[in-house]
Short mmCIF file of C-alpha atoms in Angstrom, two decimals:
data_model
loop_
_atom_site.label_atom_id
_atom_site.label_comp_id
_atom_site.label_asym_id
_atom_site.label_seq_id
_atom_site.Cartn_x
_atom_site.Cartn_y
_atom_site.Cartn_z
CA MET A 21 -32.50 -0.32 -35.20
CA LYS A 22 -30.26 -0.33 -32.93
CA MET A 23 -26.49 -0.25 -34.95
CA PRO A 24 -24.20 -3.07 -33.64
CA THR A 25 -22.46 -1.63 -30.75
CA ARG A 26 -17.97 -2.79 -31.43
CA ILE A 27 -16.65 -4.72 -29.22
CA PRO A 28 -14.08 -3.61 -27.31
CA ARG A 29 -10.99 -5.14 -27.80
CA PRO A 30 -9.06 -6.94 -23.91
CA ARG A 31 -6.50 -5.17 -22.72
CA THR A 32 -2.50 -7.24 -21.73
CA SER A 33 -1.62 -4.75 -19.78
CA ARG A 34 2.61 -4.40 -20.32
CA ARG A 35 3.41 -6.33 -16.79
CA THR A 36 1.71 -9.82 -18.06
CA LEU A 37 3.05 -9.33 -20.84
CA ILE A 38 7.04 -9.37 -20.19
CA ILE A 39 5.57 -11.81 -17.02
CA VAL A 40 4.59 -14.15 -20.37
CA ILE A 41 7.97 -13.30 -21.78
CA VAL A 42 10.41 -14.17 -18.80
CA SER A 43 8.54 -17.29 -18.32
CA ILE A 44 8.70 -18.86 -21.88
CA VAL A 45 12.97 -18.07 -21.17
CA VAL A 46 12.81 -19.61 -18.39
CA LEU A 47 11.17 -23.35 -19.65
CA LEU A 48 13.73 -22.26 -22.62
CA ILE A 49 16.57 -22.79 -19.61
CA LEU A 50 15.25 -24.83 -17.54
CA PHE A 51 14.88 -27.25 -20.57
CA GLY A 52 18.12 -27.07 -21.77
CA SER A 53 19.35 -27.62 -18.70
CA THR A 54 17.42 -30.71 -18.42
CA ALA A 55 18.12 -32.15 -21.90
CA THR A 56 21.50 -31.75 -21.10
CA PHE A 57 21.50 -33.16 -17.95
CA TYR A 58 19.40 -36.25 -18.57
CA THR A 59 21.62 -37.18 -22.54
CA ASP A 60 24.81 -37.33 -20.40
CA LEU A 61 22.88 -39.20 -17.41
CA LEU A 62 21.94 -41.41 -20.33
CA TRP A 63 25.36 -42.30 -21.56
CA PHE A 64 27.69 -42.25 -18.42
CA LYS A 65 24.61 -45.11 -17.45
CA GLU A 66 25.12 -47.10 -21.43
CA THR A 67 29.19 -47.01 -21.30
CA GLY A 68 29.21 -48.45 -17.26
CA PHE A 69 30.02 -45.81 -15.74
CA GLN A 70 26.55 -43.62 -13.57
CA THR A 71 28.63 -43.14 -10.03
CA VAL A 72 30.88 -41.46 -11.40
CA PHE A 73 28.19 -39.21 -12.94
CA PHE A 74 26.50 -38.99 -9.54
CA THR A 75 29.25 -38.09 -7.57
CA GLN A 76 30.06 -35.71 -9.87
CA ILE A 77 26.39 -33.39 -9.31
CA TRP A 78 27.46 -34.05 -5.75
CA THR A 79 30.24 -32.66 -5.34
CA LYS A 80 28.63 -29.92 -6.39
CA ALA A 81 25.70 -29.43 -5.20
CA PHE A 82 28.48 -29.85 -2.19
CA LEU A 83 30.97 -27.69 -3.09
CA GLY A 84 27.75 -25.19 -3.99
CA LEU A 85 25.31 -25.57 -1.02
CA THR A 86 29.36 -24.78 0.79
CA PHE A 87 30.28 -22.20 -0.90
CA GLY A 88 27.41 -20.26 -0.79
CA VAL A 89 25.61 -21.24 2.62
CA ILE A 90 29.03 -18.97 3.85
CA PHE A 91 29.15 -16.52 1.30
CA ALA A 92 25.45 -15.73 2.60
CA GLY A 93 25.82 -16.39 6.94
CA VAL A 94 29.33 -14.06 6.44
CA MET A 95 27.02 -10.80 4.43
CA LEU A 96 23.99 -11.44 6.14
CA LEU A 97 26.47 -11.53 9.68
CA ASN A 98 27.60 -7.82 8.60
CA LEU A 99 24.56 -5.94 6.91
CA TRP A 100 22.93 -6.52 10.21
CA VAL A 101 26.10 -5.64 12.96
CA VAL A 102 25.50 -2.06 10.19
CA GLN A 103 21.99 -1.93 10.71
CA LYS A 104 22.63 -2.53 14.55
CA SER A 105 25.10 0.31 14.81
CA THR A 106 23.62 3.01 12.80
CA SER A 107 22.20 5.64 14.55
CA PRO A 108 18.87 6.85 13.31
CA SER A 109 18.26 8.76 16.29
CA ARG A 110 20.85 11.88 14.79
CA LEU A 111 18.36 14.13 13.02
CA PHE A 112 19.70 18.19 12.12
CA THR A 113 18.15 19.73 9.60
CA MET A 114 15.32 19.64 7.70
CA GLN A 115 16.94 16.86 4.37
CA ASP A 116 17.73 14.41 7.57
CA GLN A 117 13.96 14.40 8.35
CA VAL A 118 12.22 13.74 5.82
CA LEU A 119 14.88 10.97 4.99
CA GLU A 120 13.70 9.88 8.79
CA ARG A 121 9.88 9.49 7.25
CA TYR A 122 11.88 7.36 4.52
CA ARG A 123 13.32 5.70 6.39
CA ALA A 124 10.89 4.63 9.20
CA THR A 125 8.62 3.83 6.16
CA LEU A 126 10.71 1.40 4.57
CA GLN A 127 11.82 -0.23 8.04
CA PRO A 128 10.06 -2.99 8.22
CA TYR A 129 11.26 -4.45 4.60
CA VAL A 130 14.98 -4.26 5.36
CA ARG A 131 15.23 -7.19 7.48
CA TRP A 132 13.15 -9.25 4.27
CA GLY A 133 15.62 -7.41 2.31
CA VAL A 134 18.68 -7.14 3.59
CA VAL A 135 18.23 -11.60 4.20
CA GLY A 136 16.87 -11.82 0.54
CA LEU A 137 20.02 -9.71 -0.54
CA SER A 138 22.42 -11.77 1.01
CA LEU A 139 20.45 -15.59 -1.03
CA LEU A 140 20.74 -14.38 -3.62
CA PHE A 141 24.66 -13.17 -3.83
CA GLY A 142 25.02 -16.91 -1.55
CA LEU A 143 22.84 -18.17 -4.67
CA PHE A 144 25.54 -16.25 -7.08
CA ALA A 145 29.06 -17.66 -5.57
CA GLY A 146 27.85 -20.67 -4.30
CA SER A 147 26.98 -21.73 -7.94
CA GLY A 148 30.76 -20.31 -8.86
CA ALA A 149 31.43 -23.22 -6.49
CA THR A 150 30.91 -25.60 -8.67
CA SER A 151 33.28 -25.12 -11.29
CA GLN A 152 36.36 -26.76 -8.70
CA TRP A 153 34.53 -30.14 -8.66
CA ARG A 154 37.83 -31.00 -9.85
CA ASN A 155 39.39 -29.71 -7.84
CA TRP A 156 38.03 -31.12 -4.35
CA LEU A 157 37.80 -33.99 -5.07
CA MET A 158 41.60 -34.48 -5.91
CA PHE A 159 42.75 -32.62 -3.07
CA SER A 160 40.12 -34.72 -1.34
CA HIS A 161 41.68 -37.46 -2.23
CA SER A 162 45.31 -36.71 -2.41
CA GLN A 163 48.13 -38.64 -2.14
CA HIS A 164 51.58 -38.52 -2.17
CA PHE A 165 53.56 -38.49 -5.00
CA GLY A 166 56.04 -41.90 -4.13
CA GLY A 167 59.04 -39.47 -1.68
CA ALA A 168 59.76 -36.42 -5.33
CA THR A 169 60.33 -33.60 -3.64
CA ASP A 170 60.16 -29.69 -4.71
CA PRO A 171 63.96 -29.54 -5.17
CA ILE A 172 63.27 -26.09 -3.62
CA PHE A 173 60.32 -25.91 -1.09
CA HIS A 174 60.66 -29.64 0.17
CA LYS A 175 57.64 -30.59 -0.71
CA ASP A 176 55.97 -33.11 -1.79
CA ILE A 177 55.27 -33.45 -5.81
CA GLY A 178 51.74 -34.73 -4.75
CA PHE A 179 50.88 -30.88 -2.86
CA TYR A 180 51.52 -29.19 -6.58
CA VAL A 181 49.07 -31.32 -8.19
CA PHE A 182 46.15 -32.39 -5.41
CA ARG A 183 45.62 -29.96 -3.34
CA LEU A 184 47.30 -26.36 -4.15
CA PRO A 185 45.15 -25.89 -6.85
CA PHE A 186 42.05 -26.22 -4.36
CA GLU A 187 43.89 -24.37 -2.54
CA ARG A 188 44.30 -21.55 -4.35
CA PHE A 189 41.13 -21.50 -5.07
CA VAL A 190 40.25 -21.01 -1.47
CA PHE A 191 41.90 -18.21 -1.06
CA THR A 192 41.73 -16.49 -4.03
CA TRP A 193 37.25 -16.96 -3.84
CA ALA A 194 37.96 -15.86 0.61
CA PHE A 195 39.82 -12.51 -0.91
CA SER A 196 36.93 -11.91 -3.50
CA SER A 197 34.19 -12.92 -1.27
CA LEU A 198 35.07 -10.94 1.75
CA LEU A 199 35.87 -7.73 -0.67
CA VAL A 200 32.12 -8.00 -2.21
CA ILE A 201 30.83 -7.77 1.16
CA THR A 202 32.65 -5.10 2.56
CA ILE A 203 32.03 -2.94 -0.77
CA LEU A 204 28.01 -4.49 -0.22
CA THR A 205 28.62 -3.41 3.45
CA GLY A 206 29.96 -0.10 2.91
CA LEU A 207 27.04 1.37 0.67
#
């Protein structure tokens, strides 16, 4: 009589486990975001201010897309210039020749890596700009304060209330973006 053999357990790889865990985390985040979006939509609809809700959503999307595309475009342009201006033909030592072999192997993937990196950082830069939706709406619908002016610079007070916060954000964002792009281009 033959003894029954033990049935082997299916092996679950670490990769599958990581994919499942990441998928669960992403689904939980999406569920929370969707629940918040839906409850806000219901509340604004109930109070009769649905247009305010959609104005906020469209403004955030506009700012995120605009600032994200600008950042990704400038970064992509800088990385492209660096890639075109570096000369791979300077080989002096044996170690340089080994590095050249690695460079030749990775060269077909560099273009997609540069585009992907630019889009990823553009996504981060655009998502940071979405928090400025109130300042953008005040900037784009600015009014004068009935002739009241600042005693030092003789500017209308409306400039300081409506326009200056968004202009300050744009200046800070542009400086930070150029600093990050310079660092990433230097690497």
